[in-house]
Backbone as numpy.savetxt, mean C-alpha at the origin, in Angstrom:
# Nx Ny Nz CAx CAy CAz Cx Cy Cz
-20.03 -2.28 0.72 -19.45 -2.67 1.09 -17.75 -2.98 -0.42
-16.31 -2.61 0.44 -15.63 -3.13 -0.77 -15.02 -3.58 -0.21
-14.29 -4.50 -1.36 -13.41 -5.63 -1.25 -11.94 -5.35 -1.84
-10.88 -5.19 -1.18 -9.83 -5.51 -0.78 -8.31 -6.31 -1.32
-7.78 -6.71 -2.07 -6.47 -7.75 -2.16 -5.64 -6.89 -3.16
-4.27 -7.59 -2.20 -3.19 -7.18 -2.27 -2.59 -8.39 -3.01
-1.99 -7.64 -3.55 -0.42 -8.99 -4.62 0.22 -8.27 -4.95
1.68 -9.19 -4.74 3.13 -8.49 -5.16 4.13 -8.35 -4.37
3.57 -9.26 -3.00 4.90 -8.86 -2.00 6.10 -9.97 -2.43
6.52 -10.11 -1.25 7.71 -11.54 -1.23 8.96 -11.12 -0.84
9.98 -11.72 -1.57 11.17 -11.83 -0.66 12.41 -11.44 -1.80
13.01 -9.80 -1.24 13.78 -9.55 -2.22 15.09 -8.92 -1.06
16.21 -8.73 -1.76 17.31 -8.75 -0.91 17.73 -6.72 -1.33
17.97 -6.58 -0.78 18.27 -5.29 0.03 18.61 -4.32 -0.88
18.08 -3.09 -1.59 18.17 -2.32 -2.31 17.19 -2.73 -3.36
16.85 -3.81 -3.96 15.81 -4.37 -4.81 14.43 -3.45 -4.79
13.87 -4.16 -5.76 12.39 -3.05 -5.53 11.34 -4.38 -5.84
9.86 -3.42 -5.83 9.00 -4.25 -5.18 7.85 -3.50 -6.07
6.66 -3.83 -6.30 5.84 -3.06 -6.64 4.21 -4.26 -6.20
3.71 -3.30 -5.37 2.46 -4.01 -4.55 1.03 -3.26 -5.42
0.38 -4.18 -5.37 -0.97 -3.53 -6.45 -1.83 -4.10 -5.04
-3.14 -3.50 -5.30 -4.12 -3.16 -4.79 -5.30 -3.51 -5.97
-6.42 -4.02 -6.09 -7.63 -4.28 -6.42 -8.44 -4.05 -5.36
-9.66 -3.39 -5.70 -10.37 -2.60 -5.26 -11.73 -3.55 -6.16
-12.75 -4.30 -5.25 -14.01 -4.05 -5.84 -15.15 -3.78 -5.14
-16.50 -4.24 -5.75 -17.45 -3.63 -4.69 -18.14 -2.18 -4.90
-18.68 -1.90 -3.94 -19.17 -0.77 -4.21 -18.31 0.48 -4.22
-17.22 0.86 -5.39 -15.95 1.41 -5.16 -16.18 2.59 -5.10
-17.39 3.46 -6.04 -18.03 4.46 -6.25 -17.82 4.53 -5.09
-17.80 4.47 -4.09 -17.55 5.28 -2.80 -16.50 5.59 -2.30
-15.09 5.16 -3.06 -13.84 5.42 -2.29 -13.20 6.60 -2.80
-13.30 7.46 -1.77 -12.29 8.92 -2.06 -11.06 8.90 -2.14
-10.03 7.70 -0.85 -8.83 7.93 -0.87 -8.56 5.91 -0.84
-7.25 6.14 -1.37 -6.27 4.69 -0.91 -5.18 4.51 -0.74
-5.18 3.72 -0.04 -2.84 3.79 0.37 -2.82 2.73 1.07
-1.56 2.34 1.74 -1.18 1.51 2.29 -0.48 1.97 3.46
-0.21 0.92 4.19 -0.34 1.10 5.58 0.85 -0.59 5.58
2.14 -0.42 7.32 2.72 -1.70 6.95 2.70 -1.80 8.44
2.32 -3.50 9.09 2.93 -3.61 10.27 4.28 -4.59 10.04
5.55 -4.15 10.97 6.67 -4.83 10.93 5.79 -5.82 12.39
6.85 -6.87 12.39 7.20 -7.78 13.39 6.97 -7.44 15.00
5.90 -7.23 15.84 6.33 -7.03 16.67 5.49 -5.34 17.03
5.19 -4.65 16.23 4.50 -3.30 16.33 3.16 -2.99 15.83
3.43 -1.75 15.82 1.85 -1.56 15.23 1.95 -1.23 13.90
0.35 -1.17 13.17 0.18 -0.97 11.83 0.35 0.69 11.78
1.38 1.05 10.61 1.86 2.36 10.83 1.24 2.96 9.02
0.65 4.09 8.72 0.83 5.06 7.52 2.64 4.58 6.83
2.34 4.59 5.91 3.66 4.46 4.32 2.67 5.51 3.70
1.70 5.47 2.87 1.18 6.46 1.54 -0.30 6.13 1.55
-0.61 7.38 0.65 -2.33 7.90 0.62 -2.04 8.50 -0.68
-3.26 7.87 -1.67 -3.55 8.93 -3.06 -4.63 9.38 -2.48
-4.91 10.60 -2.47 -6.17 11.56 -2.25 -6.91 11.69 -3.17
-7.78 10.32 -3.88 -8.89 10.86 -5.20 -7.52 11.42 -6.34
-6.67 10.75 -6.36 -5.92 11.10 -7.66 -5.34 12.67 -7.60
-5.77 13.29 -7.08 -4.78 15.14 -6.79 -4.34 15.16 -5.54
-4.13 14.13 -4.56 -2.85 14.45 -3.86 -1.76 13.08 -3.25
-0.91 13.61 -3.11 -0.43 11.74 -2.67 0.80 12.14 -1.19
0.58 11.91 -0.09 1.35 11.69 0.91 2.57 10.63 1.42
3.08 11.17 2.10 4.26 9.49 1.94 5.08 9.71 3.67
4.64 8.77 4.16 5.51 8.29 5.81 6.95 8.96 5.61
7.75 9.48 6.35 8.77 9.73 6.16 9.89 9.07 5.56
9.56 7.50 5.74 10.25 6.51 5.62 10.30 6.21 4.77
8.84 6.72 3.59 9.20 6.41 2.42 9.27 6.98 1.58
9.75 8.75 1.59 9.73 9.64 0.68 10.64 9.05 -0.10
11.06 9.69 -1.29 12.22 9.08 -2.34 12.48 8.02 -2.61
11.56 7.01 -2.00 11.87 5.91 -2.10 10.32 4.81 -2.89
9.64 5.25 -2.14 8.03 4.63 -2.27 7.45 5.55 -3.57
6.83 5.25 -4.54 5.47 5.58 -5.35 4.43 5.70 -5.21
3.72 6.10 -4.51 1.87 5.54 -5.02 1.28 6.12 -6.16
0.63 5.57 -6.98 0.04 5.64 -8.15 -1.50 5.03 -8.11
-2.46 5.17 -8.87 -3.54 4.66 -8.17 -4.39 4.63 -9.76
-5.13 3.47 -10.25 -5.06 3.43 -11.94 -6.94 3.95 -11.28
-7.87 4.67 -11.54 -9.09 5.08 -11.19 -9.81 4.06 -12.29
-9.42 3.86 -13.36 -10.45 2.91 -14.16 -10.62 1.49 -14.02
-9.42 1.26 -13.24 -9.29 -0.57 -12.68 -9.47 -0.45 -11.31
-10.01 0.38 -10.35 -9.78 0.73 -9.21 -8.91 -0.25 -8.59
-7.71 0.53 -8.75 -6.65 -0.11 -8.41 -5.34 0.70 -8.81
-4.69 0.55 -6.75 -3.63 1.25 -6.26 -2.42 0.42 -6.39
-1.13 0.89 -6.33 -0.16 0.41 -6.77 0.49 1.32 -6.01
1.73 0.53 -5.09 3.44 0.97 -4.60 4.05 0.83 -4.87
4.91 1.38 -5.79 6.29 1.22 -6.32 7.58 1.39 -5.27
8.57 0.31 -4.73 9.09 0.11 -3.45 10.46 0.03 -4.18
11.49 0.59 -4.32 12.75 0.58 -4.69 13.84 1.22 -3.23
14.90 0.53 -3.59 15.99 1.13 -2.55 15.38 0.31 -1.19
14.58 -1.27 -1.39 14.22 -1.52 -0.05 14.93 -2.30 0.74
15.35 -1.62 2.23 15.99 -1.85 3.65 15.38 -3.09 4.13
16.07 -3.60 4.85 15.65 -4.93 5.97 14.20 -3.50 6.80
14.51 -2.75 6.69 13.61 -2.41 7.91 12.58 -2.25 7.05
12.23 -2.10 6.03 10.71 -2.08 4.88 10.08 -2.91 5.37
10.56 -4.51 6.26 10.23 -5.45 6.18 8.91 -5.84 7.20
7.74 -6.13 6.49 6.79 -6.21 7.01 5.27 -6.45 6.25
4.15 -6.69 6.78 2.78 -7.02 6.22 2.63 -5.62 5.72
2.41 -5.61 4.33 1.57 -4.10 3.80 -0.11 -4.38 3.62
-0.92 -3.48 3.64 -2.33 -3.53 3.33 -2.47 -2.20 3.20
-3.50 -2.69 2.21 -4.12 -1.65 1.31 -5.37 -1.55 1.99
-5.73 0.09 1.84 -6.78 0.83 2.93 -7.52 1.41 1.58
-8.85 1.29 2.16 -9.44 2.29 1.05 -10.58 2.98 1.89
-10.23 4.46 1.56 -11.44 5.46 2.54 -13.36 5.67 2.08
-14.23 5.66 2.42 -15.38 5.72 1.90 -16.06 6.46 3.35
-17.00 7.47 2.65 -17.41 8.24 3.78 -17.48 7.37 5.25
-18.21 6.58 4.95 -18.21 6.39 6.51 -17.67 5.47 6.85
-16.71 5.07 6.31 -15.80 3.39 6.47 -14.68 3.65 5.80
-13.91 2.59 6.53 -12.65 2.10 6.08 -12.57 0.46 5.63
-11.94 0.68 4.36 -12.05 -1.02 4.28 -10.67 -1.20 3.98
-10.04 -2.72 4.57 -8.92 -3.27 4.33 -8.30 -4.60 3.65
-7.06 -4.56 2.94 -6.97 -5.89 2.45 -6.83 -6.90 3.50
-6.51 -8.39 3.34 -6.01 -8.92 3.53 -3.78 -8.74 4.40
-3.37 -8.41 3.92 -2.07 -7.72 3.53 -1.14 -8.47 2.67
-0.26 -8.48 2.43 0.76 -8.99 1.77 2.58 -8.71 2.55
2.78 -9.96 2.65 4.29 -9.91 2.98 5.43 -9.67 2.69
5.79 -8.11 2.84 7.22 -8.16 2.30 8.29 -7.84 3.03
9.18 -9.24 2.59 10.45 -9.98 3.19 11.56 -8.67 2.56
12.33 -7.95 3.05 13.72 -7.47 2.41 14.91 -8.50 3.30
15.83 -8.80 2.83 17.23 -9.79 3.14 18.69 -8.87 2.97
18.83 -9.07 3.57 20.23 -8.02 3.40 21.37 -9.16 2.78
C-alpha cells in the first residue's frame, strides 16, 4: 500500500503561481511513475503531468509551458510548479502513484484561481 498526501493548494490571482507537493509513504519501492491529475467543477478528472521514474515527463496540452513536474526520489515526493495560472486551472488536483499492480491516489488539494 502507498499513501499519498498533497499540499500547497490555495487561492491565487490569475497570472500567479503555486507549487503543489505530494509526499508518498508506505510501499514506495513499487512506484514507477508519479503524476498529477485534476478535476474541475462538474467535469471528469483529467491528466495534467507525469514523471515516469525520473526519466521522462509528459504534460497535458493545457499545462505545457506553464507547469513543471519534478520528483525527489530520495524524499518520495513529487512537485507541480504552476506558473501563469488561469481561471480555467481552478480544480481539485490529485496526486497519482503507479505501481506494477495498482494505482494510488491522494485526497486532493483545491486550487482556485481568481480573476
